[in-house]
Amino acid sequence: MKIAIGADHAGYRLKDVIIPFIESLGHQVTDYGCSCADSVDYPDYALQVCQQVVSGDADKGILICGTGIGMSIAANKVPGIRCALVHDLFSAKATREHNDTNVLALGERVIGPGVAEEIVKIWLETEFSQGVRHQNRINKVQSIEDRFTVHP
Ligand code: RB5
């Protein structure tokens, strides 16, 4: 898969650990920054990564900030994005099976690199269940988004 990844100044260290790990799993990674501890704004990076996902240039996106919260909030503002903030293995699997999430958010200040790698591996390897009840719920989420999306 093609994976777009981005982080702010509180997440770039974990990003730099996660990138070679994802590559070692056989995926292609594009890094949208940032790459140092200078203070930046997480929505700028969330937007870049999510644009790659909704355009189809990336299959999935991964976003990292201090808590993962800001990144997940920003990502879920982008139409077509279903982003989950995940810090445990059960949720990593469940959010692919049930929510068909296309973006994963992580908090560098919350979990260590070992857990983050396991979460990323499970999230990338788990398929959507295709369950009718789950698809219906995703459709309902989409209909909420459609209701508030202004079309020019
Ligand atoms: C940066 O200090 C921090 O606020 C940010 O990385 C993130 O945790 C926001 O949700």
PDB file of C-alpha atoms and ligand atoms in Angstrom:
ATOM      1  CA  MET A   1       0.000   0.000   0.000  1.00  0.00           C
ATOM      2  CA  LYS A   2       0.923   3.653  -0.348  1.00  0.00           C
ATOM      3  CA  ILE A   3       0.977   5.290   3.080  1.00  0.00           C
ATOM      4  CA  ALA A   4       1.055   9.059   3.678  1.00  0.00           C
ATOM      5  CA  ILE A   5       2.439  10.060   7.067  1.00  0.00           C
ATOM      6  CA  GLY A   6       2.714  13.374   8.893  1.00  0.00           C
ATOM      7  CA  ALA A   7       3.448  14.694  12.359  1.00  0.00           C
ATOM      8  CA  ASP A   8       3.875  17.898  14.312  1.00  0.00           C
ATOM      9  CA  HIS A   9       6.849  18.828  16.504  1.00  0.00           C
ATOM     10  CA  ALA A  10       5.497  16.601  19.297  1.00  0.00           C
ATOM     11  CA  GLY A  11       5.189  13.582  17.026  1.00  0.00           C
ATOM     12  CA  TYR A  12       8.012  13.668  14.494  1.00  0.00           C
ATOM     13  CA  ARG A  13      10.314  11.434  16.555  1.00  0.00           C
ATOM     14  CA  LEU A  14       7.771   8.631  16.591  1.00  0.00           C
ATOM     15  CA  LYS A  15       7.100   9.265  12.881  1.00  0.00           C
ATOM     16  CA  ASP A  16      10.793   8.757  12.151  1.00  0.00           C
ATOM     17  CA  VAL A  17      10.658   5.413  13.981  1.00  0.00           C
ATOM     18  CA  ILE A  18       7.425   4.324  12.301  1.00  0.00           C
ATOM     19  CA  ILE A  19       8.483   5.086   8.698  1.00  0.00           C
ATOM     20  CA  PRO A  20      11.214   2.420   8.378  1.00  0.00           C
ATOM     21  CA  PHE A  21       8.976  -0.002  10.260  1.00  0.00           C
ATOM     22  CA  ILE A  22       6.164   0.463   7.720  1.00  0.00           C
ATOM     23  CA  GLU A  23       8.662   0.086   4.885  1.00  0.00           C
ATOM     24  CA  SER A  24       9.912  -3.142   6.442  1.00  0.00           C
ATOM     25  CA  LEU A  25       6.335  -4.448   6.143  1.00  0.00           C
ATOM     26  CA  GLY A  26       6.536  -3.913   2.386  1.00  0.00           C
ATOM     27  CA  HIS A  27       4.641  -0.631   2.041  1.00  0.00           C
ATOM     28  CA  GLN A  28       5.621   2.601   0.311  1.00  0.00           C
ATOM     29  CA  VAL A  29       5.712   5.648   2.595  1.00  0.00           C
ATOM     30  CA  THR A  30       5.566   9.357   1.730  1.00  0.00           C
ATOM     31  CA  ASP A  31       6.639  11.651   4.566  1.00  0.00           C
ATOM     32  CA  TYR A  32       4.871  15.032   4.763  1.00  0.00           C
ATOM     33  CA  GLY A  33       6.914  16.239   7.762  1.00  0.00           C
ATOM     34  CA  CYS A  34       7.611  17.848  10.040  1.00  0.00           C
ATOM     35  CA  SER A  35      11.211  16.885  10.741  1.00  0.00           C
ATOM     36  CA  CYS A  36      12.385  18.850  13.776  1.00  0.00           C
ATOM     37  CA  ALA A  37      11.301  20.165  17.181  1.00  0.00           C
ATOM     38  CA  ASP A  38      10.456  23.672  15.950  1.00  0.00           C
ATOM     39  CA  SER A  39       6.847  24.423  16.867  1.00  0.00           C
ATOM     40  CA  VAL A  40       4.343  23.854  14.038  1.00  0.00           C
ATOM     41  CA  ASP A  41       0.559  23.528  13.763  1.00  0.00           C
ATOM     42  CA  TYR A  42      -0.863  20.005  13.560  1.00  0.00           C
ATOM     43  CA  PRO A  43      -3.833  20.917  11.279  1.00  0.00           C
ATOM     44  CA  ASP A  44      -1.398  21.824   8.481  1.00  0.00           C
ATOM     45  CA  TYR A  45       0.014  18.295   8.498  1.00  0.00           C
ATOM     46  CA  ALA A  46      -3.353  16.604   8.972  1.00  0.00           C
ATOM     47  CA  LEU A  47      -4.657  18.418   5.898  1.00  0.00           C
ATOM     48  CA  GLN A  48      -1.712  17.426   3.691  1.00  0.00           C
ATOM     49  CA  VAL A  49      -1.937  13.752   4.607  1.00  0.00           C
ATOM     50  CA  CYS A  50      -5.738  13.606   4.364  1.00  0.00           C
ATOM     51  CA  GLN A  51      -5.672  15.250   0.926  1.00  0.00           C
ATOM     52  CA  GLN A  52      -3.467  12.403  -0.268  1.00  0.00           C
ATOM     53  CA  VAL A  53      -5.943   9.847   1.064  1.00  0.00           C
ATOM     54  CA  VAL A  54      -9.129  11.403  -0.349  1.00  0.00           C
ATOM     55  CA  SER A  55      -7.479  11.984  -3.724  1.00  0.00           C
ATOM     56  CA  GLY A  56      -6.455   8.327  -3.860  1.00  0.00           C
ATOM     57  CA  ASP A  57      -2.755   9.160  -4.121  1.00  0.00           C
ATOM     58  CA  ALA A  58      -2.345   7.349  -0.795  1.00  0.00           C
ATOM     59  CA  ASP A  59      -4.249   4.264   0.326  1.00  0.00           C
ATOM     60  CA  LYS A  60      -4.070   5.191   4.005  1.00  0.00           C
ATOM     61  CA  GLY A  61      -2.716   7.942   6.239  1.00  0.00           C
ATOM     62  CA  ILE A  62      -0.984   8.048   9.608  1.00  0.00           C
ATOM     63  CA  LEU A  63      -0.836  11.207  11.744  1.00  0.00           C
ATOM     64  CA  ILE A  64       1.142  11.734  14.933  1.00  0.00           C
ATOM     65  CA  CYS A  65       1.088  14.598  17.436  1.00  0.00           C
ATOM     66  CA  GLY A  66       1.660  14.729  21.188  1.00  0.00           C
ATOM     67  CA  THR A  67      -1.651  13.165  22.117  1.00  0.00           C
ATOM     68  CA  GLY A  68      -3.031  12.239  18.690  1.00  0.00           C
ATOM     69  CA  ILE A  69      -6.153  14.189  19.623  1.00  0.00           C
ATOM     70  CA  GLY A  70      -5.535  17.337  17.609  1.00  0.00           C
ATOM     71  CA  MET A  71      -4.565  15.330  14.552  1.00  0.00           C
ATOM     72  CA  SER A  72      -7.678  13.142  14.807  1.00  0.00           C
ATOM     73  CA  ILE A  73      -9.989  16.131  15.228  1.00  0.00           C
ATOM     74  CA  ALA A  74      -8.454  17.912  12.221  1.00  0.00           C
ATOM     75  CA  ALA A  75      -8.435  14.778  10.048  1.00  0.00           C
ATOM     76  CA  ASN A  76     -12.104  14.047  10.692  1.00  0.00           C
ATOM     77  CA  LYS A  77     -13.013  17.507   9.321  1.00  0.00           C
ATOM     78  CA  VAL A  78     -11.879  16.386   5.862  1.00  0.00           C
ATOM     79  CA  PRO A  79     -14.787  14.899   3.880  1.00  0.00           C
ATOM     80  CA  GLY A  80     -14.160  11.227   3.202  1.00  0.00           C
ATOM     81  CA  ILE A  81     -11.775  10.750   6.102  1.00  0.00           C
ATOM     82  CA  ARG A  82     -12.527   8.317   8.899  1.00  0.00           C
ATOM     83  CA  CYS A  83      -9.714   8.787  11.401  1.00  0.00           C
ATOM     84  CA  ALA A  84      -9.307   6.825  14.636  1.00  0.00           C
ATOM     85  CA  LEU A  85      -7.078   7.788  17.537  1.00  0.00           C
ATOM     86  CA  VAL A  86      -5.710   4.454  18.744  1.00  0.00           C
ATOM     87  CA  HIS A  87      -3.489   3.547  21.677  1.00  0.00           C
ATOM     88  CA  ASP A  88      -4.273  -0.141  22.119  1.00  0.00           C
ATOM     89  CA  LEU A  89      -4.171  -3.249  19.960  1.00  0.00           C
ATOM     90  CA  PHE A  90      -7.848  -4.173  20.344  1.00  0.00           C
ATOM     91  CA  SER A  91      -8.983  -0.800  18.984  1.00  0.00           C
ATOM     92  CA  ALA A  92      -6.456  -0.934  16.134  1.00  0.00           C
ATOM     93  CA  LYS A  93      -8.094  -4.138  14.869  1.00  0.00           C
ATOM     94  CA  ALA A  94     -11.676  -3.150  15.680  1.00  0.00           C
ATOM     95  CA  THR A  95     -11.528   0.223  13.966  1.00  0.00           C
ATOM     96  CA  ARG A  96     -10.482  -1.387  10.696  1.00  0.00           C
ATOM     97  CA  GLU A  97     -13.076  -4.175  10.972  1.00  0.00           C
ATOM     98  CA  HIS A  98     -15.969  -1.985  12.113  1.00  0.00           C
ATOM     99  CA  ASN A  99     -15.242   1.606  11.001  1.00  0.00           C
ATOM    100  CA  ASP A 100     -13.120   1.011   7.880  1.00  0.00           C
ATOM    101  CA  THR A 101     -10.856   3.849   9.033  1.00  0.00           C
ATOM    102  CA  ASN A 102      -8.539   5.270   6.413  1.00  0.00           C
ATOM    103  CA  VAL A 103      -6.400   7.396   8.749  1.00  0.00           C
ATOM    104  CA  LEU A 104      -4.744   6.381  12.025  1.00  0.00           C
ATOM    105  CA  ALA A 105      -3.790   8.957  14.678  1.00  0.00           C
ATOM    106  CA  LEU A 106      -1.197   8.256  17.378  1.00  0.00           C
ATOM    107  CA  GLY A 107       0.124  10.233  20.354  1.00  0.00           C
ATOM    108  CA  GLU A 108       3.891  10.191  20.814  1.00  0.00           C
ATOM    109  CA  ARG A 109       3.518  11.434  24.391  1.00  0.00           C
ATOM    110  CA  VAL A 110       1.057   8.651  25.229  1.00  0.00           C
ATOM    111  CA  ILE A 111       2.585   5.402  23.960  1.00  0.00           C
ATOM    112  CA  GLY A 112       6.075   4.073  23.321  1.00  0.00           C
ATOM    113  CA  PRO A 113       7.476   3.083  19.935  1.00  0.00           C
ATOM    114  CA  GLY A 114       7.019  -0.646  20.518  1.00  0.00           C
ATOM    115  CA  VAL A 115       3.280  -0.381  21.112  1.00  0.00           C
ATOM    116  CA  ALA A 116       2.978   2.135  18.258  1.00  0.00           C
ATOM    117  CA  GLU A 117       4.604  -0.309  15.836  1.00  0.00           C
ATOM    118  CA  GLU A 118       2.261  -3.120  16.877  1.00  0.00           C
ATOM    119  CA  ILE A 119      -0.757  -0.813  16.477  1.00  0.00           C
ATOM    120  CA  VAL A 120       0.390   0.287  13.016  1.00  0.00           C
ATOM    121  CA  LYS A 121       1.009  -3.330  11.929  1.00  0.00           C
ATOM    122  CA  ILE A 122      -2.423  -4.549  13.037  1.00  0.00           C
ATOM    123  CA  TRP A 123      -4.178  -1.479  11.616  1.00  0.00           C
ATOM    124  CA  LEU A 124      -2.492  -1.883   8.217  1.00  0.00           C
ATOM    125  CA  GLU A 125      -3.073  -5.627   8.046  1.00  0.00           C
ATOM    126  CA  THR A 126      -6.711  -5.767   9.164  1.00  0.00           C
ATOM    127  CA  GLU A 127      -9.396  -5.629   6.469  1.00  0.00           C
ATOM    128  CA  PHE A 128     -12.839  -4.078   6.840  1.00  0.00           C
ATOM    129  CA  SER A 129     -15.235  -6.849   7.873  1.00  0.00           C
ATOM    130  CA  GLN A 130     -17.703  -5.968   5.073  1.00  0.00           C
ATOM    131  CA  GLY A 131     -20.425  -6.605   7.659  1.00  0.00           C
ATOM    132  CA  VAL A 132     -23.771  -5.149   6.568  1.00  0.00           C
ATOM    133  CA  ARG A 133     -24.457  -3.590   9.969  1.00  0.00           C
ATOM    134  CA  HIS A 134     -21.057  -1.912   9.990  1.00  0.00           C
ATOM    135  CA  GLN A 135     -21.474  -0.635   6.431  1.00  0.00           C
ATOM    136  CA  ASN A 136     -24.918   0.760   7.330  1.00  0.00           C
ATOM    137  CA  ARG A 137     -23.392   2.655  10.242  1.00  0.00           C
ATOM    138  CA  ILE A 138     -20.590   4.007   8.065  1.00  0.00           C
ATOM    139  CA  ASN A 139     -23.232   5.111   5.561  1.00  0.00           C
ATOM    140  CA  LYS A 140     -25.043   6.950   8.352  1.00  0.00           C
ATOM    141  CA  VAL A 141     -21.817   8.694   9.337  1.00  0.00           C
ATOM    142  CA  GLN A 142     -21.388   9.661   5.690  1.00  0.00           C
ATOM    143  CA  SER A 143     -24.920  11.040   5.579  1.00  0.00           C
ATOM    144  CA  ILE A 144     -24.143  13.298   8.550  1.00  0.00           C
ATOM    145  CA  GLU A 145     -21.094  14.561   6.690  1.00  0.00           C
ATOM    146  CA  ASP A 146     -23.136  15.118   3.519  1.00  0.00           C
ATOM    147  CA  ARG A 147     -25.745  17.087   5.457  1.00  0.00           C
ATOM    148  CA  PHE A 148     -23.161  19.617   6.612  1.00  0.00           C
ATOM    149  CA  THR A 149     -21.054  19.753   3.471  1.00  0.00           C
ATOM    150  CA  VAL A 150     -21.687  22.899   1.436  1.00  0.00           C
ATOM    151  CA  HIS A 151     -21.471  22.187  -2.282  1.00  0.00           C
ATOM    152  CA  PRO A 152     -20.588  25.261  -4.382  1.00  0.00           C
TER     153      PRO A 152
HETATM  154  C1  RB5 B   1       1.642  20.285  20.938  1.00  0.00           C
HETATM  155  O1  RB5 B   1       2.129  20.847  22.111  1.00  0.00           O
HETATM  156  C2  RB5 B   1       0.386  19.458  21.215  1.00  0.00           C
HETATM  157  O2  RB5 B   1      -0.640  20.302  21.632  1.00  0.00           O
HETATM  158  C3  RB5 B   1      -0.024  18.687  19.995  1.00  0.00           C
HETATM  159  O3  RB5 B   1       1.028  17.871  19.576  1.00  0.00           O
HETATM  160  C4  RB5 B   1      -1.198  17.748  20.169  1.00  0.00           C
HETATM  161  O4  RB5 B   1      -1.049  16.934  21.264  1.00  0.00           O
HETATM  162  C5  RB5 B   1      -2.522  18.371  20.089  1.00  0.00           C
HETATM  163  O5  RB5 B   1      -3.568  17.728  20.169  1.00  0.00           O
END
